PDB file of C-alpha atoms in Angstrom:
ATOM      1  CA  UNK A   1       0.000   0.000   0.000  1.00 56.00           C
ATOM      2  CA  UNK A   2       2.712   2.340   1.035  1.00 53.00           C
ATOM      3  CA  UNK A   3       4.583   1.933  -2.492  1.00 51.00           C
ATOM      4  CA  UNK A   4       1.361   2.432  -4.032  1.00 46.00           C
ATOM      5  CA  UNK A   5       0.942   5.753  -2.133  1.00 45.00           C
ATOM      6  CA  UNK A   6       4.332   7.007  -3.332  1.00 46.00           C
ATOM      7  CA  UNK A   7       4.286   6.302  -7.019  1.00 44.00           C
ATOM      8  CA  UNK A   8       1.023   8.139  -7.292  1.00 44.00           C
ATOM      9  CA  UNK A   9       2.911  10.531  -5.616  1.00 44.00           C
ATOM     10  CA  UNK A  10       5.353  10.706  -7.670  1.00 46.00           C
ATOM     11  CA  UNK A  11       3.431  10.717 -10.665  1.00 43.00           C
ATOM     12  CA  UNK A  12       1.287  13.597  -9.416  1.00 45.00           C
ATOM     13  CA  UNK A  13       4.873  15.622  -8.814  1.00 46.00           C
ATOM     14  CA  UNK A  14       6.903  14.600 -11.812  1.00 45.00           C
ATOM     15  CA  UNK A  15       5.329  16.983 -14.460  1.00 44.00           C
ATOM     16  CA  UNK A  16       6.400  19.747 -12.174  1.00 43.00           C
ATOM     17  CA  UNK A  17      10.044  18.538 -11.991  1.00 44.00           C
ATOM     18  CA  UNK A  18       9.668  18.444 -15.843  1.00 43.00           C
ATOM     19  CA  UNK A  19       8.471  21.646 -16.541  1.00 41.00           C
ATOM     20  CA  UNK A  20      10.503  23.203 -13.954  1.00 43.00           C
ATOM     21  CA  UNK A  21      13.921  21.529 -15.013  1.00 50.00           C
ATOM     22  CA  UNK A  22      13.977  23.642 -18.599  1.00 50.00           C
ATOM     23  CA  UNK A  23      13.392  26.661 -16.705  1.00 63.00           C
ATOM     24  CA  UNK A  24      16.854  26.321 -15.087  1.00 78.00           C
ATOM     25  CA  UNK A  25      19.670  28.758 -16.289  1.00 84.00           C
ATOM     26  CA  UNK A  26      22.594  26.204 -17.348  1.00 88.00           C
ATOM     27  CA  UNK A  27      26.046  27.353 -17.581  1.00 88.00           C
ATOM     28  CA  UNK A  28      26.695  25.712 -21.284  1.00 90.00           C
ATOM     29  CA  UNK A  29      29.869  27.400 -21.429  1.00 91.00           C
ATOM     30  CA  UNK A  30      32.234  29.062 -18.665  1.00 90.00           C
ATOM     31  CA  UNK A  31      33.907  32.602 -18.538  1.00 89.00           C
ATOM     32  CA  UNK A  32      37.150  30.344 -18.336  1.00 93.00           C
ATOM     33  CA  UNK A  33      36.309  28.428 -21.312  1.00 91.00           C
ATOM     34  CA  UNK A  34      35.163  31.415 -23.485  1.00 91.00           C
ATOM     35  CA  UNK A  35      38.777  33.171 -22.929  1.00 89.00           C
ATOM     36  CA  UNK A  36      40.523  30.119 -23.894  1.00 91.00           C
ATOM     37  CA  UNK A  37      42.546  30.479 -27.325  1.00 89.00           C
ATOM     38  CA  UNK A  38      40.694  30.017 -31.304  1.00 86.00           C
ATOM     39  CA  UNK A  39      41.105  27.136 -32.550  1.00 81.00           C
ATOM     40  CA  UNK A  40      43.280  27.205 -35.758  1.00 77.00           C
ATOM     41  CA  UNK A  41      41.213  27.634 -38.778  1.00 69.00           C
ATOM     42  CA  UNK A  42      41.713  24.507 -40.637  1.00 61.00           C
ATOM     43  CA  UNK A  43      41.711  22.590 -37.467  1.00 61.00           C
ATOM     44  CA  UNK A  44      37.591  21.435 -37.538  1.00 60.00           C
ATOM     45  CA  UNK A  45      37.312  21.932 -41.416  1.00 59.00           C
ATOM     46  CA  UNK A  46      35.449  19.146 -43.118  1.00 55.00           C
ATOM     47  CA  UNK A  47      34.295  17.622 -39.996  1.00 59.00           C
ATOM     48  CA  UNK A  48      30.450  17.618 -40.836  1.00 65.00           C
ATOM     49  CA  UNK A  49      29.173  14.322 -41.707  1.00 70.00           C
ATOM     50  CA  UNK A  50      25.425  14.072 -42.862  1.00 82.00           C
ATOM     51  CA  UNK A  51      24.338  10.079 -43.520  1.00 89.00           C
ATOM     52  CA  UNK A  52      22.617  10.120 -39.874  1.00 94.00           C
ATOM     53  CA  UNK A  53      19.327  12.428 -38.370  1.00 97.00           C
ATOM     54  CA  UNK A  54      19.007  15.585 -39.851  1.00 96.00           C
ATOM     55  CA  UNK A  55      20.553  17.981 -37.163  1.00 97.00           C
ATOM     56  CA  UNK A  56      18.236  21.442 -37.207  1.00 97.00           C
ATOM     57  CA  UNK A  57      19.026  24.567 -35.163  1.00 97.00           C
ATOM     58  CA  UNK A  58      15.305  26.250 -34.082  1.00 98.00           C
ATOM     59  CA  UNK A  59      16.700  28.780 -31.630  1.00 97.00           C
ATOM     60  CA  UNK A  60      18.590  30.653 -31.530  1.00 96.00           C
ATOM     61  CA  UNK A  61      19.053  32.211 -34.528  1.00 96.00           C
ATOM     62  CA  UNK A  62      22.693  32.062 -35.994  1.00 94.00           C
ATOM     63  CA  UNK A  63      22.704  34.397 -38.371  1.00 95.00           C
ATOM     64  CA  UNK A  64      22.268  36.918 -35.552  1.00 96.00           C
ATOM     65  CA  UNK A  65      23.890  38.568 -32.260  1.00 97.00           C
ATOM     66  CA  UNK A  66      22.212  36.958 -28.473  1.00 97.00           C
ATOM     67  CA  UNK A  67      22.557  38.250 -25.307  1.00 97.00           C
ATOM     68  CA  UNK A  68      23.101  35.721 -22.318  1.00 95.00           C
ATOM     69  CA  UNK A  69      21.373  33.760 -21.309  1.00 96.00           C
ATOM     70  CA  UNK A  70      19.786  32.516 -24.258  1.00 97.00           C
ATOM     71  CA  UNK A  71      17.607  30.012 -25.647  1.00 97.00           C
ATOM     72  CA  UNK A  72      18.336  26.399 -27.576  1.00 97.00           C
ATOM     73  CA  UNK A  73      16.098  24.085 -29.226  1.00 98.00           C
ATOM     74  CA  UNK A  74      17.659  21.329 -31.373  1.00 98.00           C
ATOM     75  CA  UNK A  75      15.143  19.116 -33.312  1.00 98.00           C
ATOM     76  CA  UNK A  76      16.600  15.584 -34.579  1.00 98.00           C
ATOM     77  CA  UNK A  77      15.031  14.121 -37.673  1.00 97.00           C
ATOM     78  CA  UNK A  78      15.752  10.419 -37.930  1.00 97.00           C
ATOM     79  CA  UNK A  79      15.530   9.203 -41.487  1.00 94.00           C
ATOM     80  CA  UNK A  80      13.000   6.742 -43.113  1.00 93.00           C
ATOM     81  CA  UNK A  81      12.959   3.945 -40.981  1.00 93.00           C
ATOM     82  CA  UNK A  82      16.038   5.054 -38.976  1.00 95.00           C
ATOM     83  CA  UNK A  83      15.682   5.242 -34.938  1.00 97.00           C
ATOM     84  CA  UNK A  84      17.929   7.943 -32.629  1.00 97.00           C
ATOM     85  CA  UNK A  85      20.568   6.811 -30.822  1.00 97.00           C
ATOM     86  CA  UNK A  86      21.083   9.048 -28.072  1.00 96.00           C
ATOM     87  CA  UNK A  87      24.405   6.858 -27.572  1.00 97.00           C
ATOM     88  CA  UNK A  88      26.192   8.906 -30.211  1.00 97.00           C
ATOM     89  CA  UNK A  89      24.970  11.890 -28.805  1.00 98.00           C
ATOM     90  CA  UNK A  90      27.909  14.893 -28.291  1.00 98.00           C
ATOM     91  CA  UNK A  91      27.936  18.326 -27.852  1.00 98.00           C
ATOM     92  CA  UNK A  92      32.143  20.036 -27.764  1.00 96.00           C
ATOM     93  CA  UNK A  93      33.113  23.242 -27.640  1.00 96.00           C
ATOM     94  CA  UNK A  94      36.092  24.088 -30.216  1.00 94.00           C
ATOM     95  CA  UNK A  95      38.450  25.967 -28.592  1.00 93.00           C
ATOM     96  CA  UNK A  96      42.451  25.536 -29.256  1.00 90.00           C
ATOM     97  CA  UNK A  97      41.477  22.213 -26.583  1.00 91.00           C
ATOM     98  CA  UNK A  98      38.064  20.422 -27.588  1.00 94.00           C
ATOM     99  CA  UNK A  99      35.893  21.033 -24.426  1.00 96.00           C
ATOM    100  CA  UNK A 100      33.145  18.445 -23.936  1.00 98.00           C
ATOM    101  CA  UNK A 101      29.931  19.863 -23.086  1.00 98.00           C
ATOM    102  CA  UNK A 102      27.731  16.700 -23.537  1.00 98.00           C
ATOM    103  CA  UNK A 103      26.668  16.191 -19.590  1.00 97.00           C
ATOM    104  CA  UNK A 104      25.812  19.417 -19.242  1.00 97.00           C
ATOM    105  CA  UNK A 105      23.499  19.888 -22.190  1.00 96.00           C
ATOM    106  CA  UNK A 106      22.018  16.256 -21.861  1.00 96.00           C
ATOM    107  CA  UNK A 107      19.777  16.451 -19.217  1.00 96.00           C
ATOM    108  CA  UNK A 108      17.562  18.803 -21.580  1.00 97.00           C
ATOM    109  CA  UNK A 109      18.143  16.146 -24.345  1.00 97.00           C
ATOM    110  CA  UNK A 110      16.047  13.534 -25.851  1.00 97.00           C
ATOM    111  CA  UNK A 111      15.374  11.544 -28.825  1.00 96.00           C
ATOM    112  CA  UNK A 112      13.442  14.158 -30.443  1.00 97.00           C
ATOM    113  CA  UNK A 113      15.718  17.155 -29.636  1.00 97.00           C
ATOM    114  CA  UNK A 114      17.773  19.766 -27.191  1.00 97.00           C
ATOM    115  CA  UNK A 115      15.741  22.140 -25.352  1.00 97.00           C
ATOM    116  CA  UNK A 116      17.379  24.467 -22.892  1.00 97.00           C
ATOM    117  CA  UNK A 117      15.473  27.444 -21.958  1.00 96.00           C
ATOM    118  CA  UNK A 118      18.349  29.359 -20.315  1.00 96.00           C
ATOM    119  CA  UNK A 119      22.230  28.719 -22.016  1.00 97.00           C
ATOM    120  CA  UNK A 120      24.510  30.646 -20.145  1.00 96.00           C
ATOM    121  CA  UNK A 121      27.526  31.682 -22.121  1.00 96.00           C
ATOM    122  CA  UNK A 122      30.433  34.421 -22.109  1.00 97.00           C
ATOM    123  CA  UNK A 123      30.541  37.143 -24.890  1.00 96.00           C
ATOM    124  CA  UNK A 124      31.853  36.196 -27.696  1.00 96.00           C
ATOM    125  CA  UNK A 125      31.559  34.181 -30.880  1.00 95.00           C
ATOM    126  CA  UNK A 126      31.331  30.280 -30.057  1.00 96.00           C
ATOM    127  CA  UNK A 127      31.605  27.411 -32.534  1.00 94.00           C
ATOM    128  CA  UNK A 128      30.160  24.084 -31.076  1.00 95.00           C
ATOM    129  CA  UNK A 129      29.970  20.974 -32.645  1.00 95.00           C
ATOM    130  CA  UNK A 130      26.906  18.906 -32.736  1.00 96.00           C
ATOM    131  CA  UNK A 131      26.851  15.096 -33.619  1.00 97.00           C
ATOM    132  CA  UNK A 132      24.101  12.666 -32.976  1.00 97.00           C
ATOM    133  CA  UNK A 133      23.293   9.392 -34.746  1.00 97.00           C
ATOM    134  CA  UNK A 134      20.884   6.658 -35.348  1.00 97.00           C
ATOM    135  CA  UNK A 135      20.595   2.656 -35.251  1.00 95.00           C
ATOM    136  CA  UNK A 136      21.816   2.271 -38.412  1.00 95.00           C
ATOM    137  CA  UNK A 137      25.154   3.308 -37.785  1.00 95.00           C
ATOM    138  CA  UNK A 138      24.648   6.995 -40.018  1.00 96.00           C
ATOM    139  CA  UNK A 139      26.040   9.821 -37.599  1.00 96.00           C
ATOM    140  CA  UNK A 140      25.657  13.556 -38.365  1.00 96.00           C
ATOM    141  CA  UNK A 141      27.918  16.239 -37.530  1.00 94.00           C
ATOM    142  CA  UNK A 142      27.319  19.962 -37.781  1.00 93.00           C
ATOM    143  CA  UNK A 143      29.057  22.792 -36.545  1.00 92.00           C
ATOM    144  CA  UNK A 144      27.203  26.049 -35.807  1.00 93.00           C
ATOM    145  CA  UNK A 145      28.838  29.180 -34.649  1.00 94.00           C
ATOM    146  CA  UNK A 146      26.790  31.353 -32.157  1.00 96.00           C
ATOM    147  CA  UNK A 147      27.760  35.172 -31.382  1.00 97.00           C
ATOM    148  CA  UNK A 148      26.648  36.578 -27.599  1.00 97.00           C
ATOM    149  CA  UNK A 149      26.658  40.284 -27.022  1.00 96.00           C
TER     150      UNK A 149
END
């Protein structure tokens, strides 16, 4: 009876820690990490792969300038008969050191995409590389550059 009691407890609760866990500010990126050195410029060229989901960037914008903290939503599309596989999921900062960023983005992560309400992040332009794949064994990489003011 008693472990009845607490898992309709815990169902009644756990849309709240839902909702309220994307209305967290996450620190994506550091002060620390932002000042670190550029990465060369042919050091991540031709890294994008594209035989796995289709990786697209909803918010925020990248063809335009953010202020902190700002807001991210990923979507993954699988292809035809293709599942996710959250597996290959990574998210790395490319600095002059690769900086992995995957635990802290992946709590706001699922199958179906990235969702972070508040992505805290140093001024400055930031590349980050995105790769996610599928059962299959197609992985896609993109890299998308985002500028905060």
């Amino acid at each position: 009876m008693k472990s009845v009691l607490l898992l309709t407890i815990c169902l009644i609760l756990w849309p709240n820690f839902v909702t309220n866990a994307t209305d967290l500010t996450v620190a994506l990126i550091t002060d620390e990490e932002g000042a670190l050195q550029e990465a060369p410029l042919l050091r991540y060229r031709g890294i994008e792969l594209n035989d796995g989901p289709d990786i697209r960037i909803v918010e925020p914008d990248t063809n335009m300038e953010h202020k902190s903290p700002i807001k991210i939503l990923i979507q993954f599309i699988p292809r035809e008969g293709r599942e996710i596989d959250l597996s290959k999921f990574k998210v790395e900062y490319l600095k002059l050191i690769t900086i992995d960023l995957t635990s802290r983005i992946l709590p706001y992560t699922n199958k179906e995409m990235v969702k972070v309400d508040k992505a805290e992040m140093p001024r400055g332009k930031h590349k980050i590389k995105i790769t996610i794949g599928d059962t299959q064994g197609g992985i896609t990489r993109r890299v998308v550059e985002l500028k905060i003011i």
